[in-house]
Short mmCIF file of C-alpha atoms in Angstrom, two decimals:
data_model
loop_
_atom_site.label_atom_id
_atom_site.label_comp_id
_atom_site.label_asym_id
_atom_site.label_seq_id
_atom_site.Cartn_x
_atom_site.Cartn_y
_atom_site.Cartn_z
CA UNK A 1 98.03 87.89 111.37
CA UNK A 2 97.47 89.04 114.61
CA UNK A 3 94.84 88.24 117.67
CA UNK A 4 93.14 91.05 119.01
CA UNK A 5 90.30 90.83 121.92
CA UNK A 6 87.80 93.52 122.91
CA UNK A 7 86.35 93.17 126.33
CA UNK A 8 83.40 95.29 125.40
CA UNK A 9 82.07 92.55 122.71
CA UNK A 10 84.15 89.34 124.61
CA UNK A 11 85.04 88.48 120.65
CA UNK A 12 88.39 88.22 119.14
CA UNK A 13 89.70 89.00 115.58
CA UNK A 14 92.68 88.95 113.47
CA UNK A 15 94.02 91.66 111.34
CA UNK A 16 97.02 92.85 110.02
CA UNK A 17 98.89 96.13 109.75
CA UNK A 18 96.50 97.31 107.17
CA UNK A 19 92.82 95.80 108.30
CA UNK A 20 91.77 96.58 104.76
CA UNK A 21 91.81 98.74 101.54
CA UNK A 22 88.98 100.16 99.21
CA UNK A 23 89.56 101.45 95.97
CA UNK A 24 86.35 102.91 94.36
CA UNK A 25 85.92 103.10 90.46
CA UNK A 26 85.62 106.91 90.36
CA UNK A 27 88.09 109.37 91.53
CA UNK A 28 88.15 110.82 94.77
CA UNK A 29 90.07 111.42 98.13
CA UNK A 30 92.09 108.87 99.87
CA UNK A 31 91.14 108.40 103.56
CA UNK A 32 93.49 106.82 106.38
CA UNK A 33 91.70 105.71 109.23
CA UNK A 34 93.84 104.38 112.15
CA UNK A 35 93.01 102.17 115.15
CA UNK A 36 95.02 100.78 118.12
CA UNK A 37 97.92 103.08 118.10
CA UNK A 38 97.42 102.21 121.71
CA UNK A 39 97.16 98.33 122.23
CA UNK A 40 94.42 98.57 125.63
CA UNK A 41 92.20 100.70 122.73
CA UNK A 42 91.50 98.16 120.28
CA UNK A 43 87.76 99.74 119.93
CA UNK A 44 88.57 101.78 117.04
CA UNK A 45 90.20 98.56 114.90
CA UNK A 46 86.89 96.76 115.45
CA UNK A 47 84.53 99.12 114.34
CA UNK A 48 86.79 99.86 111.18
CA UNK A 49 87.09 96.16 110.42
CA UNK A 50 82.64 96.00 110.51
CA UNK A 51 82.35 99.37 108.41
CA UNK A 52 84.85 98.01 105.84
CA UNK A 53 83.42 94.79 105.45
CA UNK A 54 79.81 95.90 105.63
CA UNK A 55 81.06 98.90 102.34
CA UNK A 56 82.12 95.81 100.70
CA UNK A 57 79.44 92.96 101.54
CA UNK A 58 77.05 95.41 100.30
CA UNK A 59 79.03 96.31 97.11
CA UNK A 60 78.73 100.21 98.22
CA UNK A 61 80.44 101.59 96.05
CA UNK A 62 82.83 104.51 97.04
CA UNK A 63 85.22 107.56 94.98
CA UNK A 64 88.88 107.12 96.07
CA UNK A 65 90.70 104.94 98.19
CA UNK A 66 90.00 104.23 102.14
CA UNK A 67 92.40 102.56 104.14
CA UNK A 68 92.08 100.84 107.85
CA UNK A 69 95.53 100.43 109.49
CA UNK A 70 96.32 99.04 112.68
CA UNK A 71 98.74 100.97 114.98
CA UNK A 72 100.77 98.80 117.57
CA UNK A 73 100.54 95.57 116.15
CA UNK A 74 102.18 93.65 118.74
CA UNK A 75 100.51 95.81 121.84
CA UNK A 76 97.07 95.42 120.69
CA UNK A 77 97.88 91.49 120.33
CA UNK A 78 99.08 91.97 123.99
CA UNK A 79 96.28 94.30 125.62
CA UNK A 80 98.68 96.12 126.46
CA UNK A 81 99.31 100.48 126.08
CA UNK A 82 102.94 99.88 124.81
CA UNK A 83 105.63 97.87 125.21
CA UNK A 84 108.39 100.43 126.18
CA UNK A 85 107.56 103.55 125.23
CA UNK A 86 104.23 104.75 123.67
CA UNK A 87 103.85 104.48 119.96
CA UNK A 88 102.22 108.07 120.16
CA UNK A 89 105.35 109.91 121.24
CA UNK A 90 107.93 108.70 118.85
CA UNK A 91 107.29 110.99 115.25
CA UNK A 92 109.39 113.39 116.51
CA UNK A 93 111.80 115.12 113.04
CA UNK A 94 114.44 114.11 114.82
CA UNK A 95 113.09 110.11 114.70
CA UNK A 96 111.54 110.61 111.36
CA UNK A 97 114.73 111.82 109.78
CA UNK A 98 116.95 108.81 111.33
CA UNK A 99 113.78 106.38 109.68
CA UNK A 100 114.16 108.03 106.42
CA UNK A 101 118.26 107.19 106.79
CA UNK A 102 118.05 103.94 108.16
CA UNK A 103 119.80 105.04 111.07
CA UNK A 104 116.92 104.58 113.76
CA UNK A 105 118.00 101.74 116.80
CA UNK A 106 114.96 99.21 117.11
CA UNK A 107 115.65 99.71 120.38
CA UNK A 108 112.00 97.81 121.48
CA UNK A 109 109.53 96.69 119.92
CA UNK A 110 107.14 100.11 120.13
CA UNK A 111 109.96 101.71 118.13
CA UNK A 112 109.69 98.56 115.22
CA UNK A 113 106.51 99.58 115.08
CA UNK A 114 106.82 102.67 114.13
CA UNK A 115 108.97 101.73 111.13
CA UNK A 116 106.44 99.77 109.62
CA UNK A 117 103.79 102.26 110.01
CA UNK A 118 105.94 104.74 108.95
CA UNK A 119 106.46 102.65 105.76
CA UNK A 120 102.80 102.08 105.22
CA UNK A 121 101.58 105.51 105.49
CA UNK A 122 104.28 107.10 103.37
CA UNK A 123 103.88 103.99 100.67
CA UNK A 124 100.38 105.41 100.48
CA UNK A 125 101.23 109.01 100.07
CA UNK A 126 103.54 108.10 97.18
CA UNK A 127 101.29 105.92 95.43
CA UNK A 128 97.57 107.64 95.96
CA UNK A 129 96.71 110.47 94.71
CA UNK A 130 94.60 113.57 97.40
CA UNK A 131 93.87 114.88 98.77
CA UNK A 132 94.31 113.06 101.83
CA UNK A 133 92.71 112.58 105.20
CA UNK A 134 94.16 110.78 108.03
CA UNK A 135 91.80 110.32 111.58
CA UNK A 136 93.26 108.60 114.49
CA UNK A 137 90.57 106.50 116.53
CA UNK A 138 91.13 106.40 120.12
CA UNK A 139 89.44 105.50 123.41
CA UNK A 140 90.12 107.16 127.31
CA UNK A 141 90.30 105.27 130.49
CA UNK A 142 87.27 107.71 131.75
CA UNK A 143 83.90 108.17 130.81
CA UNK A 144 83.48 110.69 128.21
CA UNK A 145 81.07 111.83 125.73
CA UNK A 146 82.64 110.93 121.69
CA UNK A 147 84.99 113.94 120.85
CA UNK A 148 87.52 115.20 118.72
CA UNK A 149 91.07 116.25 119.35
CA UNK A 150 92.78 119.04 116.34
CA UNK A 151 95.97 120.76 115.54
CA UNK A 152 95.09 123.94 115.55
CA UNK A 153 95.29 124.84 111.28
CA UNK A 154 92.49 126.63 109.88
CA UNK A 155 92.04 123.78 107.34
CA UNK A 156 91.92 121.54 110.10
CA UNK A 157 88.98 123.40 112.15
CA UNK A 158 87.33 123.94 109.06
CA UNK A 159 87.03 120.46 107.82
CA UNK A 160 86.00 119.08 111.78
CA UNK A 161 83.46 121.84 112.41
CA UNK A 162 80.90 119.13 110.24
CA UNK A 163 81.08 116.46 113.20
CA UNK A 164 78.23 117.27 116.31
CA UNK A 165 80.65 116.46 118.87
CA UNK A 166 82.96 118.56 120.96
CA UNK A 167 86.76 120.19 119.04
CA UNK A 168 89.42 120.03 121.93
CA UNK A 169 92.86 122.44 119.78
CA UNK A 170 95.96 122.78 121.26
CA UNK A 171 96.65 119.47 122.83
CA UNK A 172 100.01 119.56 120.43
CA UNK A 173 101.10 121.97 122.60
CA UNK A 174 101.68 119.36 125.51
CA UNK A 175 102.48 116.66 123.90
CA UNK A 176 106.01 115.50 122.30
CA UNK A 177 105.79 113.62 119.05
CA UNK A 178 102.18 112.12 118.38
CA UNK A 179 101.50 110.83 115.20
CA UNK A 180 98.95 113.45 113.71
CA UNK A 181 101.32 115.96 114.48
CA UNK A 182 104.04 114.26 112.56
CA UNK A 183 100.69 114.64 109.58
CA UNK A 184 100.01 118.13 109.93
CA UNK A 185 103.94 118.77 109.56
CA UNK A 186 103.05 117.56 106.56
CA UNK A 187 100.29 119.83 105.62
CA UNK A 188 97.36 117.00 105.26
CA UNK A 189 94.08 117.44 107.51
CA UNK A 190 94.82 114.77 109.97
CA UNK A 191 92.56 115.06 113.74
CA UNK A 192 91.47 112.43 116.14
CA UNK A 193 88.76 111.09 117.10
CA UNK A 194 87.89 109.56 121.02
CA UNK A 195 85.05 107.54 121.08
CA UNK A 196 84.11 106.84 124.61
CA UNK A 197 85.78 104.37 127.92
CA UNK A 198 88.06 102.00 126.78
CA UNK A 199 85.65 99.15 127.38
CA UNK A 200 82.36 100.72 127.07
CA UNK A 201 80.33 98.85 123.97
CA UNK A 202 79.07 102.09 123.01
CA UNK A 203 82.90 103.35 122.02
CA UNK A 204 82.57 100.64 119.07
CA UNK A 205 78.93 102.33 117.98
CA UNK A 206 80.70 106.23 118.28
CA UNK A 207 83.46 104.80 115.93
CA UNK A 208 81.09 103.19 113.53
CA UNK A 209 78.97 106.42 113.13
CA UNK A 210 82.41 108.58 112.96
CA UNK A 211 84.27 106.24 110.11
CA UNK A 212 80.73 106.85 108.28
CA UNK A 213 80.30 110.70 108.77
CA UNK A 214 84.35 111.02 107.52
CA UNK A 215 83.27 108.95 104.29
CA UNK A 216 80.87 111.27 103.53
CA UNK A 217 81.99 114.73 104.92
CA UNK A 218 85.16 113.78 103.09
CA UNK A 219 83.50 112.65 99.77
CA UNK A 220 84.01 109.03 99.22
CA UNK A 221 80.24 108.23 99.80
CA UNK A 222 76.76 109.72 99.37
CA UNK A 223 74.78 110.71 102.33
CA UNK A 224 72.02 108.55 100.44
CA UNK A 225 74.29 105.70 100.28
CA UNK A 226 74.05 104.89 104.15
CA UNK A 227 71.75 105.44 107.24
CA UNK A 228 73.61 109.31 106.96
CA UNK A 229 70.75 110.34 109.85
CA UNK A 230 71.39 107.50 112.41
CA UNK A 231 75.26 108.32 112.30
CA UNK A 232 74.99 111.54 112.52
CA UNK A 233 72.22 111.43 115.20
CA UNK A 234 74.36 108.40 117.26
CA UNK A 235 76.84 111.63 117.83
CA UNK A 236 74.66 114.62 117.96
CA UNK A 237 73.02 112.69 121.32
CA UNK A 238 75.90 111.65 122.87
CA UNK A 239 77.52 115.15 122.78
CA UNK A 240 74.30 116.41 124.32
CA UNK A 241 75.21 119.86 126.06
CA UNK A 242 79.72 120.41 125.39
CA UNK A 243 79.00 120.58 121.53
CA UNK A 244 81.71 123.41 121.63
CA UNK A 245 85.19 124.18 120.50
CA UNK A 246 87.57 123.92 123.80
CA UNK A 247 91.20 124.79 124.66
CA UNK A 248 93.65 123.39 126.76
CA UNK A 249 95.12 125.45 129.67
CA UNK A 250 96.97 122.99 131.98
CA UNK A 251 98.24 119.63 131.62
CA UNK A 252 99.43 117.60 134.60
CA UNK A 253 102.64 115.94 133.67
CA UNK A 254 103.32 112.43 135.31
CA UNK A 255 107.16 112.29 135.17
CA UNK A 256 109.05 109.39 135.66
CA UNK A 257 109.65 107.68 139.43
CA UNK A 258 106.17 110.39 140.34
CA UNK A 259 103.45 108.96 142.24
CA UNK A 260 100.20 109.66 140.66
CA UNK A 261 96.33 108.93 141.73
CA UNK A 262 93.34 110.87 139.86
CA UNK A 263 90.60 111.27 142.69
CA UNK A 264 88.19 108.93 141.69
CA UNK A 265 84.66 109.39 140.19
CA UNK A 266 85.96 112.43 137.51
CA UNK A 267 84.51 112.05 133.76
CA UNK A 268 85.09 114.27 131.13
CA UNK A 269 84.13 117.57 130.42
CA UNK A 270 82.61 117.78 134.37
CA UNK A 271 83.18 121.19 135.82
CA UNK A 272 85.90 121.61 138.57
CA UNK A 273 86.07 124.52 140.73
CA UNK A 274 88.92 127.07 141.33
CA UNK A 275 90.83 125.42 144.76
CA UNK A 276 88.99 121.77 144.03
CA UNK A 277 91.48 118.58 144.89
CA UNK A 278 91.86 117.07 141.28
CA UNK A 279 94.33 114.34 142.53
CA UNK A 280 97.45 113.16 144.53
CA UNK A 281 101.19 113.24 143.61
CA UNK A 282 103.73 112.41 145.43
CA UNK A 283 102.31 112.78 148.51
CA UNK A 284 100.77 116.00 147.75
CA UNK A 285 97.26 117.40 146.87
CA UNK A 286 96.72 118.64 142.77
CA UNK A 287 94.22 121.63 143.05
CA UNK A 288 92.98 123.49 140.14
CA UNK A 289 93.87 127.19 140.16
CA UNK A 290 90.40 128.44 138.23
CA UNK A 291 87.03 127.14 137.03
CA UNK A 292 87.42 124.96 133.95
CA UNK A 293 86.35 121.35 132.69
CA UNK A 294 88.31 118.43 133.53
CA UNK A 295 89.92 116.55 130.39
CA UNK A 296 90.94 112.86 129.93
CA UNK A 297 91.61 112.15 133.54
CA UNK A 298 94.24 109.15 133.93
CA UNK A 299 92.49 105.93 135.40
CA UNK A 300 94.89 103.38 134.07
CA UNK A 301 98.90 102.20 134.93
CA UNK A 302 100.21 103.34 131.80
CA UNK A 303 100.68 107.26 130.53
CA UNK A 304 102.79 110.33 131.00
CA UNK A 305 98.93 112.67 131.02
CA UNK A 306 97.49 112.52 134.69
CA UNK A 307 95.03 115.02 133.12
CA UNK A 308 94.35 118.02 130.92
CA UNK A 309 92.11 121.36 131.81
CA UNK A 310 90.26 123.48 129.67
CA UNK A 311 88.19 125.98 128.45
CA UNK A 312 85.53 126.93 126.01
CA UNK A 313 86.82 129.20 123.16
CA UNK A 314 84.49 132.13 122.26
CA UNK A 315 83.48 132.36 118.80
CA UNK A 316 84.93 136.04 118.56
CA UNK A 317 88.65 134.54 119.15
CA UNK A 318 88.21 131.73 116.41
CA UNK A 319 86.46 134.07 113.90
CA UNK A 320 89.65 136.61 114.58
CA UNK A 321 91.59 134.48 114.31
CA UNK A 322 90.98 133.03 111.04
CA UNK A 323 91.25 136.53 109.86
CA UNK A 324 94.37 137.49 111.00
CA UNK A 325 95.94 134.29 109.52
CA UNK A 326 94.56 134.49 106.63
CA UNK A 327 96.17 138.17 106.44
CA UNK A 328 99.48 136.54 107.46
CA UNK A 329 99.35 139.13 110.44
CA UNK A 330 101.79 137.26 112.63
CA UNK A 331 104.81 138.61 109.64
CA UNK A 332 105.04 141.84 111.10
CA UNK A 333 106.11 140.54 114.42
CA UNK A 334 109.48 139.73 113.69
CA UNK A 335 109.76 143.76 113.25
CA UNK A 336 109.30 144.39 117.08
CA UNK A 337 111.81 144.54 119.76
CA UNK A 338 112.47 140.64 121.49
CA UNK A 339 110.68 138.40 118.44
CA UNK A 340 112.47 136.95 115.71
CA UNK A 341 111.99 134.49 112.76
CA UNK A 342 114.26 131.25 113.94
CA UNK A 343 113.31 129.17 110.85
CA UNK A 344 114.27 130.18 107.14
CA UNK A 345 110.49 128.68 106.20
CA UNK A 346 109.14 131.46 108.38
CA UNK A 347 107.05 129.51 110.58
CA UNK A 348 108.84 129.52 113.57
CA UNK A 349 109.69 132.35 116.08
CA UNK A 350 111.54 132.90 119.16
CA UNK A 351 110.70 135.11 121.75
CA UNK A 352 112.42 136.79 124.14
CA UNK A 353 109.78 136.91 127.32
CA UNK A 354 112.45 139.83 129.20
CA UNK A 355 111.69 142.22 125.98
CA UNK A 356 108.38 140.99 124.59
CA UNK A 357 106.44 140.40 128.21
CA UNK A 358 103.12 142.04 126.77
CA UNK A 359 103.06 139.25 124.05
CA UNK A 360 101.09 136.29 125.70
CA UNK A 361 100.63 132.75 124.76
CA UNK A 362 96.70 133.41 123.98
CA UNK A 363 97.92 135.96 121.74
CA UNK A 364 100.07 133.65 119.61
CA UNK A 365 97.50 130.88 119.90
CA UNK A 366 95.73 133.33 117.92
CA UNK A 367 97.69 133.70 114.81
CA UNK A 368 98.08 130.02 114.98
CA UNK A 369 101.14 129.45 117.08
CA UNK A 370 101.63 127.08 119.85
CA UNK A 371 104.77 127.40 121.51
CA UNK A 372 107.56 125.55 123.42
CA UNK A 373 109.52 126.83 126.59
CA UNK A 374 113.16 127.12 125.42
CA UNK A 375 113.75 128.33 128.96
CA UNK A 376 112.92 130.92 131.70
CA UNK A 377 112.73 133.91 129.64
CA UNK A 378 112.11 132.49 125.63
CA UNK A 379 109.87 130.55 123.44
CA UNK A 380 109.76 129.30 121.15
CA UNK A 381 107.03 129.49 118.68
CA UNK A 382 105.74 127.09 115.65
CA UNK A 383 102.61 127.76 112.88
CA UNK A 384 101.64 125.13 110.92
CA UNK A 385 99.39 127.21 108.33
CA UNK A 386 102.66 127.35 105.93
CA UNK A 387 102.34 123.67 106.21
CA UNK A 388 98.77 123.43 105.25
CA UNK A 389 98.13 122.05 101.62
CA UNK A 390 95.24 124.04 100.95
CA UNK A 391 95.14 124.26 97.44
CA UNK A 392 95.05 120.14 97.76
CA UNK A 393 91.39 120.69 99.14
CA UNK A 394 89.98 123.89 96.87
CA UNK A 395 87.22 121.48 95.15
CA UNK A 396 86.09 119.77 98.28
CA UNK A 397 82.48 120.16 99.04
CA UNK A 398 83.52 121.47 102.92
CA UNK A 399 86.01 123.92 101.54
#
C-alpha cells in the first residue's frame, strides 16, 4: 500500500495501483478512471477513492465494470511531479513496443511505473469486455475553471460534448507521448479531465461531480440513481462564461538548462493581448503575437509546458469538419502535387511545405490531422479516425 497526502483536505490515505474495482450484475461498459499520473496531483485519486466507496456503501448498483487506478505510485507517495522523467511522456510506440518485448531499461523509477500500468490497463482490455472508456483526472498549478482536454477524433468530441465545461483539442499536437494518446492509438474514447489548482478543495468536488457525470453519460448508472442535478450543476457554475470548444495555437516549450518565470497573477482562460509580456526566459521577455486566452500557465519547478495559447473554434469549422471526415475527404490528397500517404494504414501523410505551401495546418486540423515538423520544409501528418472503434459504441445512448 501506499501513503498519499492532500494538502487541500490535510488527510492522508492509502491505495494501491488499482484504488478499486466494480463489477455490476448487468452488462455494460467498462470505465477506467485514472488519478495521480502526476504525484503533486493526488486530487483526482481522492475523489475516486470517496465515489467508489460511497457506489458501494450504498449498494448502488451499476452495468459493467469501473475501475480507479493510481498513476505514479511512488511520486504520489512522494508529493512529488516525477521522479526522473514525467510518467505522461513515456507511451511513445517506440516505448510501448520495447514493453510488449521485454526489452524496456527500468532506467528510474517513473519508467517502472509505467510497466505496471501498462500491465494493468492492457490486463483489463483483455479480460473486460466494451466498450471502453478511459478519463485521466488531473489538476494545474494555476487557477482554472474544471475543463476537459481531447484528441481530436470525432468519437471523442462527440462523447465529451455532454460535460458543461470547456473542450481544449489539439494539445496532442505539442506533446510527446502522454498516456491518452497512447489510448486513442488504440481507437477507445479516452480524454482528460482538469479539475481546478492543485491544492484548491474545490478540485476534489469538480472530480467528484465529473467521475459521476462519466458513470452516467457512459451508461453504468441511472441519472435517478444519484444527485444527477447537483453534479451536473457543480460544473455548469464553475465553467460560467468559456463553456466552448478551444484550440491550441502556441505552446511555450521549456527546454532543458532554459530559464523560465510565468509573470505572476495569470489564470486560465484570461484574455492576453497581441504584444502583452506573458513571461521571462532566459533573460528575455515572452510576448504573445495576437489576442487569445492564456492556457495552463506553469507556476511550479517541475514541467517541460511554460504555457499553452488558444482560441475558440467556431461551430462552422467543427460541423465541417465532421463532414468531411466522415466523407473520408482527406483520401484524395495524396493525388496532388507535394502530399503523400507515408503509412500503409493510410493515416499518415507527409507533406512537402516547398510544393504544397497553400495547404495549412488549420486545414489538416480539419480533416482530423495534427501534424509533426519533420523539418524546414515537411510534415508530417497523423489521423486517428482509422483508429477509432466506432462500431464498439453504435448502441450507446450518446452515439
Amino acid at each position: 500500500m501506499t501513503k498519499i497526502y492532500n494538502k487541500a483536505l490535510n488527510k492522508s490515505l492509502e491505495v494501491q495501483r488499482i484504488i478499486k474495482h466494480l463489477k455490476g450484475s448487468q452488462p455494460g461498459p467498462t470505465l477506467i478512471f485514472i488519478g495521480g499520473i502526476h504525484g503533486n496531483e493526488p486530487s483526482g485519486v481522492f475523489a475516486l477513492k470517496k465515489v467508489f466507496d460511497e457506489l458501494e456503501d450504498k449498494e448502488i448498483p451499476i452495468r459493467g465494470n469501473i475501475y480507479a487506478i493510481s498513476g505514479n505510485l511512488w511520486a504520489l507517495e512522494n508529493n512529488k511531479r516525477y521522479d526522473k522523467q514525467d510518467l505522461n511522456r513515456l507511451w511513445t510506440q517506440e516505448s510501448i513496443d520495447k514493453i510488449v518485448s521485454g526489452k524496456l531499461k527500468i532506467a528510474n523509477k517513473d519508467i517502472g511505473e509505467q510497466v505496471e500500468l501498462h500491465t494493468v490497463i492492457w490486463d483489463i482490455l483483455q479480460n473486460e469486455s466494451g466498450p471502453f472508456y478511459f478519463m485521466d483526472l488531473h489538476t494545474t498549478s494555476s487557477k482554472t475553471v474544471p475543463f476537459l482536454t481531447v484528441n481530436d477524433s470525432l468519437l471523442n468530441r462527440k462523447f465529451t460534448q455532454q460535460y458543461p465545461v470547456p473542450m481544449i483539442l489539439g494539445i496532442e499536437e505539442y506533446l510527446a507521448g502522454p498516456l491518452l494518446s497512447y489510448i486513442n492509438e488504440l481507437g477507445y474514447v479516452a480524454f482528460g479531465f482538469e479539475a481546478g489548482q492543485h491544492d484548491d478543495p474545490a478540485s476534489i468536488q469538480n472530480n467528484i461531480a465529473f467521475i459521476y457525470l462519466t458513470l452516467v453519460f457512459a451508461g453504468s448508472l441511472e441519472k435517478t440513481q444519484i444527485d444527477y442535478r447537483q453534479y451536473y450543476q457543480i460544473l455548469f457554475d464553475n465553467a460560467l462564461e468559456y463553456k466552448h470548444i478551444y484550440e491550441i495555437y502556441w505552446r511555450h516549450e521549456i527546454k532543458n538548462g532554459d530559464s523560465f518565470k510565468m509573470k505572476p497573477g495569470f489564470i486560465n482562460f484570461q484574455k492576453i493581448k497581441k504584444g502583452q509580456a506573458l513571461a521571462q526566459s532566459n533573460g528575455k521577455i515572452i510576448t504573445s503575437d495576437r489576442d487569445g486566452k492564456i492556457f495552463m500557465p506553469l507556476y511550479q519547478n517541475l514541467g517541460d509546458d511554460g504555457f499553452f495559447a488558444i482560441k475558440r473554434t467556431p461551430k462552422l469549422f467543427l460541423n465541417l469538419s465532421a463532414v468531411l471526415r466522415k466523407i473520408r475527404f482527406d483520401h484524395i490528397l495524396p493525388l496532388l502535387p507535394g502530399i503523400r500517404w507515408s503509412s500503409n494504414q493510410k493515416n499518415t501523410l507527409t507533406v512537402n511545405l516547398k510544393i504544397a505551401r497553400f495547404f495549412t495546418k488549420q486545414f489538416f486540423h480539419l480533416l482530423g490531422y495534427r501534424s509533426r515538423e519533420i523539418d524546414r520544409t515537411h510534415l508530417r501528418v497523423r489521423n486517428r479516425e482509422i483508429a477509432s472503434k466506432t462500431r464498439d459504441y453504435k448502441y450507446s445512448s450518446w452515439i
